[in-house]
PDB file of C-alpha atoms in Angstrom:
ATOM      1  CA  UNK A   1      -5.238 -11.437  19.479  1.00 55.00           C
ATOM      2  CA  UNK A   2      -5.696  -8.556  16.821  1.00 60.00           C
ATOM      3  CA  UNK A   3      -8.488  -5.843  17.280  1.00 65.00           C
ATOM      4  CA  UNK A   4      -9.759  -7.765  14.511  1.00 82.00           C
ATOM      5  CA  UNK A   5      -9.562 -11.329  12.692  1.00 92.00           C
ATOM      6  CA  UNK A   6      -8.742 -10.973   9.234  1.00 96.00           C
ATOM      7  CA  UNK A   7      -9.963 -13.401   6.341  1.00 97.00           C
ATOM      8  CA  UNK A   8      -7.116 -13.414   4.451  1.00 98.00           C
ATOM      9  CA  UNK A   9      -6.655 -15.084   1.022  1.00 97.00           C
ATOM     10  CA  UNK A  10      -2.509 -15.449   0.497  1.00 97.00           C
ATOM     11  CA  UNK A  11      -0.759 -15.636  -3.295  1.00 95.00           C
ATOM     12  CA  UNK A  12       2.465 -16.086  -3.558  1.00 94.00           C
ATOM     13  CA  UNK A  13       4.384 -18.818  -5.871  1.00 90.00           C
ATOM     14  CA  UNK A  14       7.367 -19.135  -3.388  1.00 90.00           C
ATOM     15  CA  UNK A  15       6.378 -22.035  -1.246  1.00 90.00           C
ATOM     16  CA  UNK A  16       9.204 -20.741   1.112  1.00 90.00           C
ATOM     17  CA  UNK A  17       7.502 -16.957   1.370  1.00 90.00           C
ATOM     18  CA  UNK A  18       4.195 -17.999   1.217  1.00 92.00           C
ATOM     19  CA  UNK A  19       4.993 -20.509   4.274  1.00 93.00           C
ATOM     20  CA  UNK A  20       6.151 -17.778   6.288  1.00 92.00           C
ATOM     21  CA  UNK A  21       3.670 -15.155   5.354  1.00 94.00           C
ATOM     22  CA  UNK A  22       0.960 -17.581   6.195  1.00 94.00           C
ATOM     23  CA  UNK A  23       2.444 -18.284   9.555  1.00 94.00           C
ATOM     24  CA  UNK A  24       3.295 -14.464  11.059  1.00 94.00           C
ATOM     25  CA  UNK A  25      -0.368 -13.864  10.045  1.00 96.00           C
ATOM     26  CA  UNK A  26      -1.966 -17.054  11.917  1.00 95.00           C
ATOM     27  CA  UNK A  27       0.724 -15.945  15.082  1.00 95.00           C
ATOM     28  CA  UNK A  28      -0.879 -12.929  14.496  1.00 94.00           C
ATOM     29  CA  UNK A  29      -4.324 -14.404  14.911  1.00 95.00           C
ATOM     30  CA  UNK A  30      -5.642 -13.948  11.337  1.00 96.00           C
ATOM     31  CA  UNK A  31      -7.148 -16.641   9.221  1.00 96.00           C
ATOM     32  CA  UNK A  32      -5.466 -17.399   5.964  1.00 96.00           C
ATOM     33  CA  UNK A  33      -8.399 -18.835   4.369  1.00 95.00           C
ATOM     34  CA  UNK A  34      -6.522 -20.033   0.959  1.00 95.00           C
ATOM     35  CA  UNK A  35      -2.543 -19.982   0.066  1.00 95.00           C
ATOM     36  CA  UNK A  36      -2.082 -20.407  -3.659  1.00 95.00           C
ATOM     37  CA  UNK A  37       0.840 -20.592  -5.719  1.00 93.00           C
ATOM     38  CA  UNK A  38      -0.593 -18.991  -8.731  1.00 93.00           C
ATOM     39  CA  UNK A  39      -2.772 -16.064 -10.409  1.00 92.00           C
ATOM     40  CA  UNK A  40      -5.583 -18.215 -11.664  1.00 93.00           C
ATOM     41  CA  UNK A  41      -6.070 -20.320  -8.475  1.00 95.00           C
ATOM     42  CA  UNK A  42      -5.887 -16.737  -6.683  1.00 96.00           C
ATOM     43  CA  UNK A  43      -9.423 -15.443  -9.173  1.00 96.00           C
ATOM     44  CA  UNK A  44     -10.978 -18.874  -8.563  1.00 96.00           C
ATOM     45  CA  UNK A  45     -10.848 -19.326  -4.696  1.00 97.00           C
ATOM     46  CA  UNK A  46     -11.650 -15.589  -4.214  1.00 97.00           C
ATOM     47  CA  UNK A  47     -14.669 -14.976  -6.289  1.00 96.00           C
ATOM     48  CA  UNK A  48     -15.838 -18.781  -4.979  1.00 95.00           C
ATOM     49  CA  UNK A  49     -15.595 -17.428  -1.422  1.00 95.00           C
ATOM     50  CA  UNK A  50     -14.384 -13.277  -0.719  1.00 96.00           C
ATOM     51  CA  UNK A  51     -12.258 -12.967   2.224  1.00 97.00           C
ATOM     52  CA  UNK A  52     -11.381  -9.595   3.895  1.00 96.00           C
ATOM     53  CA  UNK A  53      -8.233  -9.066   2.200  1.00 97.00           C
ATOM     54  CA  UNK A  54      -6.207 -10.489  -0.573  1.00 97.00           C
ATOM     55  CA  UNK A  55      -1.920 -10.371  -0.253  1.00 96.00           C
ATOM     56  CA  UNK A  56      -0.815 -10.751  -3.462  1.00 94.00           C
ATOM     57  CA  UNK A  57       3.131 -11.177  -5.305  1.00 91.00           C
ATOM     58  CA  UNK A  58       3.663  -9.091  -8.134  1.00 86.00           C
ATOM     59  CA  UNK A  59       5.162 -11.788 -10.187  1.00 85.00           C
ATOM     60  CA  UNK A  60       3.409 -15.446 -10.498  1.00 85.00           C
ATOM     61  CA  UNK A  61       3.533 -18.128 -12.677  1.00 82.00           C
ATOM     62  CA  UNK A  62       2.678 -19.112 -15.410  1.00 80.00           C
ATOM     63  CA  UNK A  63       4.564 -15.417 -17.178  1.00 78.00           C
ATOM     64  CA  UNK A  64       6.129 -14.302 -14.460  1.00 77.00           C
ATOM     65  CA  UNK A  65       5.957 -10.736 -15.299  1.00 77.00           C
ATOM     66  CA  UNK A  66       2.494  -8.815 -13.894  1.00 81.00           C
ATOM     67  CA  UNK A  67      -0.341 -12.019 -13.358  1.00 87.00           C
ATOM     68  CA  UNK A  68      -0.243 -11.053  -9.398  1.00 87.00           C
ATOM     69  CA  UNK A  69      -1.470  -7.866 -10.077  1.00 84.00           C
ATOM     70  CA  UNK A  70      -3.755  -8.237 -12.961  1.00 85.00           C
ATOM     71  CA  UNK A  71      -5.152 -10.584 -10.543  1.00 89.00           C
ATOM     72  CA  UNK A  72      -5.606  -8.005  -8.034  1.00 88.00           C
ATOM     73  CA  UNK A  73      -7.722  -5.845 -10.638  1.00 85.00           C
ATOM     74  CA  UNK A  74      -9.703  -8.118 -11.651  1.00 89.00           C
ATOM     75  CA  UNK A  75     -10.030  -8.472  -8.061  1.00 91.00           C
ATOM     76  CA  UNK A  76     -10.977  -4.985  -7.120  1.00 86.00           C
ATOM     77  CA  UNK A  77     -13.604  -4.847 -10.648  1.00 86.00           C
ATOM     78  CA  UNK A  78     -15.520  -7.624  -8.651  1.00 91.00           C
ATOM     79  CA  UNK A  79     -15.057  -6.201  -5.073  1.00 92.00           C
ATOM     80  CA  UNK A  80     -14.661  -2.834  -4.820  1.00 88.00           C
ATOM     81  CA  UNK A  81     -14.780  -2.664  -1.203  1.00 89.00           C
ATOM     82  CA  UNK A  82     -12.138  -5.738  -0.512  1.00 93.00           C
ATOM     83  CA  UNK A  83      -8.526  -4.559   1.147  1.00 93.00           C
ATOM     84  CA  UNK A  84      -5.621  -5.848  -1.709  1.00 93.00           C
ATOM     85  CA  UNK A  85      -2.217  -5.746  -0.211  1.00 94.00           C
ATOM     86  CA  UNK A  86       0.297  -6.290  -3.098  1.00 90.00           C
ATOM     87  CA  UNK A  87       4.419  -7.492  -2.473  1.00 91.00           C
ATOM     88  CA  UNK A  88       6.862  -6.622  -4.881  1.00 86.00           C
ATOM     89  CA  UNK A  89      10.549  -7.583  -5.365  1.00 83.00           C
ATOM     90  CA  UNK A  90      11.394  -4.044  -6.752  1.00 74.00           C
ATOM     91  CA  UNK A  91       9.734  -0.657  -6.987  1.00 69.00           C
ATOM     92  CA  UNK A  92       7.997  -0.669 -10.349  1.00 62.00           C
ATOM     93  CA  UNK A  93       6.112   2.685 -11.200  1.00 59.00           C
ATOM     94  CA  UNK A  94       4.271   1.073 -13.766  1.00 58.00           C
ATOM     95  CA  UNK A  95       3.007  -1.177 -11.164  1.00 56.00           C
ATOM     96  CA  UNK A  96       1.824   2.077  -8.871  1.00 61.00           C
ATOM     97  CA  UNK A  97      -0.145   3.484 -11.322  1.00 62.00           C
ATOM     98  CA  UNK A  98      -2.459   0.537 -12.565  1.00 59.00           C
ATOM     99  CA  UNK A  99      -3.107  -0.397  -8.653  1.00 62.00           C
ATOM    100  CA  UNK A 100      -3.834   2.994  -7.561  1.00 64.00           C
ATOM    101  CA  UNK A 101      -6.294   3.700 -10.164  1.00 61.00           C
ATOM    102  CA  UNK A 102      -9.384   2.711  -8.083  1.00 58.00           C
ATOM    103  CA  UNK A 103      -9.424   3.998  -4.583  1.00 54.00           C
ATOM    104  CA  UNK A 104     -12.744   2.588  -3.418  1.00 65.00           C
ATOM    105  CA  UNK A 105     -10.980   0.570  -1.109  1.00 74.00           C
ATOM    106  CA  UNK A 106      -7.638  -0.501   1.009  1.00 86.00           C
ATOM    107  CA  UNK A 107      -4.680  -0.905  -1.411  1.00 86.00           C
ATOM    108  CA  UNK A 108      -1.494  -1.108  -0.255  1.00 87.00           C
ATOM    109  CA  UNK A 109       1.745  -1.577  -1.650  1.00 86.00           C
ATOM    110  CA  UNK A 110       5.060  -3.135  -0.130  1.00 89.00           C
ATOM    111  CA  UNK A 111       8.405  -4.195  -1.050  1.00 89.00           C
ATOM    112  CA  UNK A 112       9.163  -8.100   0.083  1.00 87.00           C
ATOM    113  CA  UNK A 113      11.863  -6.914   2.930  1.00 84.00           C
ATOM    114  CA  UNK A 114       9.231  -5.168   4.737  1.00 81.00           C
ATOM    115  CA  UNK A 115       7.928  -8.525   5.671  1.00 83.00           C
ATOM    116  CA  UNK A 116      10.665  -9.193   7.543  1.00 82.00           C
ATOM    117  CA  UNK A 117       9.467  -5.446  10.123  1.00 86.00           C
ATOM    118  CA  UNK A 118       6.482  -7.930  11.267  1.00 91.00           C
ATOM    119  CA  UNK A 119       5.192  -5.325  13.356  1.00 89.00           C
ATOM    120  CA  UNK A 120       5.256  -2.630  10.205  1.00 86.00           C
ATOM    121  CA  UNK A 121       3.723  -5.457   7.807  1.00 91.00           C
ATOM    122  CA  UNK A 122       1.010  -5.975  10.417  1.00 93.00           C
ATOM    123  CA  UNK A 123      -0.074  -2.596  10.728  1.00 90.00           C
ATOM    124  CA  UNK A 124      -0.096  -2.073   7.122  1.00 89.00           C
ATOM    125  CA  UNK A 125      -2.470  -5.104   6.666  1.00 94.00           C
ATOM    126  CA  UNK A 126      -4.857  -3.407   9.040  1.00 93.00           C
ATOM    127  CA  UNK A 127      -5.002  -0.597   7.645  1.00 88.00           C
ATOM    128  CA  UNK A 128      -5.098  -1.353   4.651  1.00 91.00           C
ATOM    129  CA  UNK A 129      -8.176  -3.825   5.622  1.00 93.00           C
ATOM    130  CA  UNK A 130      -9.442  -0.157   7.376  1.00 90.00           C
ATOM    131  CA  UNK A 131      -9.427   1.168   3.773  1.00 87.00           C
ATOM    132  CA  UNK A 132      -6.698   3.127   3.918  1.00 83.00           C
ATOM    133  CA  UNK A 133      -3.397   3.695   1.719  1.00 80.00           C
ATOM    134  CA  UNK A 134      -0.008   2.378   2.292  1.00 83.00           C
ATOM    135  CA  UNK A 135       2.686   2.614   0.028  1.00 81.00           C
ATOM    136  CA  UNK A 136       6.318   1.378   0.889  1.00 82.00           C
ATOM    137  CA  UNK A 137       8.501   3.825   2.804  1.00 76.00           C
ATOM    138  CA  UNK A 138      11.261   3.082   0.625  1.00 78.00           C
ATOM    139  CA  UNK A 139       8.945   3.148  -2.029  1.00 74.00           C
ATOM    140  CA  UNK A 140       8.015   6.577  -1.462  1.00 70.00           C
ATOM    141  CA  UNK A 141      11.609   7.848  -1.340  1.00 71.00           C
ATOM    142  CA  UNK A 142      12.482   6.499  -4.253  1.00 70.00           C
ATOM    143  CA  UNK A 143       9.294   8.245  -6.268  1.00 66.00           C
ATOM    144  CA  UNK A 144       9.838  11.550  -4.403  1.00 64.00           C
ATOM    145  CA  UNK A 145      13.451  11.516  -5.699  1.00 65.00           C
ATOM    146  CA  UNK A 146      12.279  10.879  -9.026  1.00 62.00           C
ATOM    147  CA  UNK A 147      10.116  13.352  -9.027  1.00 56.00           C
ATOM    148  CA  UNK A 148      10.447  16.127  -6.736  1.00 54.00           C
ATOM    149  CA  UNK A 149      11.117  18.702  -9.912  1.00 57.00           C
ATOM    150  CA  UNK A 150       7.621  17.036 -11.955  1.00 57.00           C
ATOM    151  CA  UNK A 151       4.466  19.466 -12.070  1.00 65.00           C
ATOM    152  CA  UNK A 152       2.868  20.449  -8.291  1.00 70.00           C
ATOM    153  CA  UNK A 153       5.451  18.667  -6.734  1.00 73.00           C
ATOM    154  CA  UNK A 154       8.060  21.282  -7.631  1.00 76.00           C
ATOM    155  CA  UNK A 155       6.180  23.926  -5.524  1.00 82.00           C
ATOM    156  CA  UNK A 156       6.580  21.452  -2.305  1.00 84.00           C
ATOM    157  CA  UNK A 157       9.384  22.651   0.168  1.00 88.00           C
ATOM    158  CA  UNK A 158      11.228  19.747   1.580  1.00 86.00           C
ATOM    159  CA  UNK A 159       9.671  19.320   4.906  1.00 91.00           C
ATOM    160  CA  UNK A 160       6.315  19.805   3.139  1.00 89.00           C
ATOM    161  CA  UNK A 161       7.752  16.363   1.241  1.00 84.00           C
ATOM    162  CA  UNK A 162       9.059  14.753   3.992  1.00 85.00           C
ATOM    163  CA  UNK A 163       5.298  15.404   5.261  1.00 89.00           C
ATOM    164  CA  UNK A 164       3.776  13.640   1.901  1.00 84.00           C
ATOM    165  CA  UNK A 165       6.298  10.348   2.114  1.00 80.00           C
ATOM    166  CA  UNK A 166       5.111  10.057   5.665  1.00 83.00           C
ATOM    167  CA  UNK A 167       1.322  10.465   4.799  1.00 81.00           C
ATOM    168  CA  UNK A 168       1.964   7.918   1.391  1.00 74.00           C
ATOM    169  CA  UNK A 169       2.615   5.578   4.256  1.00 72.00           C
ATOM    170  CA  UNK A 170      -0.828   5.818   6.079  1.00 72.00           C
ATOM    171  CA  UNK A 171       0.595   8.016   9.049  1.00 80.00           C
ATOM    172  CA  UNK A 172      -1.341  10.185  11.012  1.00 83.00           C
ATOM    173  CA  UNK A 173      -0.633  13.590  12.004  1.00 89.00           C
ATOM    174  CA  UNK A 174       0.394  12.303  15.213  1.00 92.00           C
ATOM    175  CA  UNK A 175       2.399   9.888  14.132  1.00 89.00           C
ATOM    176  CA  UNK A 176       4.134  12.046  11.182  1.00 91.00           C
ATOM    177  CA  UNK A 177       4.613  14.848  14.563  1.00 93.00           C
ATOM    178  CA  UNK A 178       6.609  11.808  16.656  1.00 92.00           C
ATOM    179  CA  UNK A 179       9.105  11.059  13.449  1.00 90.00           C
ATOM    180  CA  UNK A 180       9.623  14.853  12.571  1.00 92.00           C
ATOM    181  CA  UNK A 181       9.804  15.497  16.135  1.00 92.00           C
ATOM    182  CA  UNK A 182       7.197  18.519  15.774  1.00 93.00           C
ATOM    183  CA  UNK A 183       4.124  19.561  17.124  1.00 93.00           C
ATOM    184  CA  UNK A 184       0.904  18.328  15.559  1.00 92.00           C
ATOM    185  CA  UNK A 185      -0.163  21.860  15.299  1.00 94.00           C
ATOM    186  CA  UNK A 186       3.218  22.433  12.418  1.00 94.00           C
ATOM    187  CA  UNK A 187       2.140  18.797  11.060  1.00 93.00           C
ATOM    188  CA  UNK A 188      -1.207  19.973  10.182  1.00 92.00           C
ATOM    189  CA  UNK A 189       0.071  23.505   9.217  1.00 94.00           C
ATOM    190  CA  UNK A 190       2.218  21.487   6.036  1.00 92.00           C
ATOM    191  CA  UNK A 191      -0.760  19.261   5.863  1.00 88.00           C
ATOM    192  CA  UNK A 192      -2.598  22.543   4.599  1.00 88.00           C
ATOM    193  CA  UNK A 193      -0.076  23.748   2.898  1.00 90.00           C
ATOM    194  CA  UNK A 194       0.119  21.080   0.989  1.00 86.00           C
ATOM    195  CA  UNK A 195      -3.667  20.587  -0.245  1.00 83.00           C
ATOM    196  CA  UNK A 196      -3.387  23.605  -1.471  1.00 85.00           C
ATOM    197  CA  UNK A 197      -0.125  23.988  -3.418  1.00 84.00           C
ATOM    198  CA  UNK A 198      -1.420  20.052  -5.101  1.00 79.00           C
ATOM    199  CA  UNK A 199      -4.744  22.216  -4.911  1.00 77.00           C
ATOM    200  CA  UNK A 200      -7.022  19.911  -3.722  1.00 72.00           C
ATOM    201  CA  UNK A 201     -10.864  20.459  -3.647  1.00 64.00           C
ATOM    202  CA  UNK A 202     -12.491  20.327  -0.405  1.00 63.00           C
ATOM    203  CA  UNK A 203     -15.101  17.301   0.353  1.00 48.00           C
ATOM    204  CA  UNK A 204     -12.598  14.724  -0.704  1.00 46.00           C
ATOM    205  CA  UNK A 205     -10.339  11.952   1.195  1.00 58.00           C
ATOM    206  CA  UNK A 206      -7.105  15.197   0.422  1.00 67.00           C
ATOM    207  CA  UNK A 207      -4.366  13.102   1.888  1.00 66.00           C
ATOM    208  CA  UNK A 208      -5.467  10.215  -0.723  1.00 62.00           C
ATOM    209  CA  UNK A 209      -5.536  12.707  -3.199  1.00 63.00           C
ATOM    210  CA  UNK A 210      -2.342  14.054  -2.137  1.00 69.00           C
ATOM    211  CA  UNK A 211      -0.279  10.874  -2.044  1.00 65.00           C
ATOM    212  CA  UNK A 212      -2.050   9.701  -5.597  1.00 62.00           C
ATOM    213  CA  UNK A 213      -0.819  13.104  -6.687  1.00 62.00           C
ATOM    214  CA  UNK A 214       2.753  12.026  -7.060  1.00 54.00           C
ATOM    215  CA  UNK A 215       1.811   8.338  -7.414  1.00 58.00           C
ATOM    216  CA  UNK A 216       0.136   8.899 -10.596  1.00 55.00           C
ATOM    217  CA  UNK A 217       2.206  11.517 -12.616  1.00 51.00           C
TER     218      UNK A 217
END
């Protein structure tokens, strides 16, 4: 059994997916509360009765283009607080920006094959029911490649990068130490370094602000 039991409310309009999704998370000892197959009937059985978190696709009828996520605003306008975990096909900045534009609480952001890393999808869903940040590993490469030359960014060295992917995950130091294969001490030595290249005030959530940094531009 998990730490803790998650409510979970489940939207996705593959009946396949959304059968599989719904059964790793009961294995997992979670409730999936609702499984819908559609944007609308996402808003309805959420705002009738809130779970913990919401796992959203991207893509649902009846456009197929962005109702998962305009769901998942409308969403976060009504619960602030509520952990959204959001599934995409492809990495869409456009997509990034409008679901990282409230950080009150969890959001998270995956590609579909992570699903398939159960343990990875798992851990994301709890922290992102924690209130914490995840973004897609491959998500982050492919933004940091984009971007490495934009604004702050370009003042990053590489392993001072490498160091922001891992943290756009929802690492810890310790954790971000074990894949470098550092010492926490030169983890949190980059960590520094980069709050203040991105120049980040102190008295906020910095590794948020940090990741958003890039996220945003």
């Amino acid at each position: 059994m998990p730490a803790r039991r998650l409510s979970i409310v489940l939207a996705e309009d593959s009946m396949l997916l959304r059968e599989g999704l719904a059964s790793i998370l009961d294995r997992a000892g979670h409730e999936v509360r609702d499984s819908v197959g559609d944007a609308d009937t996402l808003l309805a059985v959420v705002r009738k009765n809130p779970p913990d978190v919401v796992i959203t696709d991207v893509r649902m009828p009846p456009g197929h283009s962005d109702e998962g996520l305009r769901a998942a605003a409308a969403i976060r306008a009504d619960f602030p607080a509520m952990g959204i975990l959001v599934l995409s096909q492809y990495v869409a900045d456009a997509y990034l920006s409008s679901l990282l534009e409230s950080t009150s609480g969890g959001i998270g952001y995956l590609l579909k094959d992570r699903v398939g890393h159960v343990t990875e999808f798992l851990a994301s869903l709890d922290r992102v029911a924690d209130g914490g940040t995840v973004v897609d590993p491959e998500v982050v490469r492919q933004l940091l490649a984009r971007r490495r030359d934009d604004g702050p960014l370009a003042a990053l060295t590489p392993r001072e990068l490498e160091v922001l992917a891992l943290m756009a995950e929802g690492r810890v130091n310790s954790s971000i130490a074990e894949q470098l294969v550092v010492s926490e001490a030169a983890v949190r030595k980059h960590v520094g370094n980069i709050f203040a290249k991105l120049q980040l005030e102190e008295g906020h959530d910095r590794r948020v602000s940090a990741v958003l940094t890039y996220l945003r531009r």
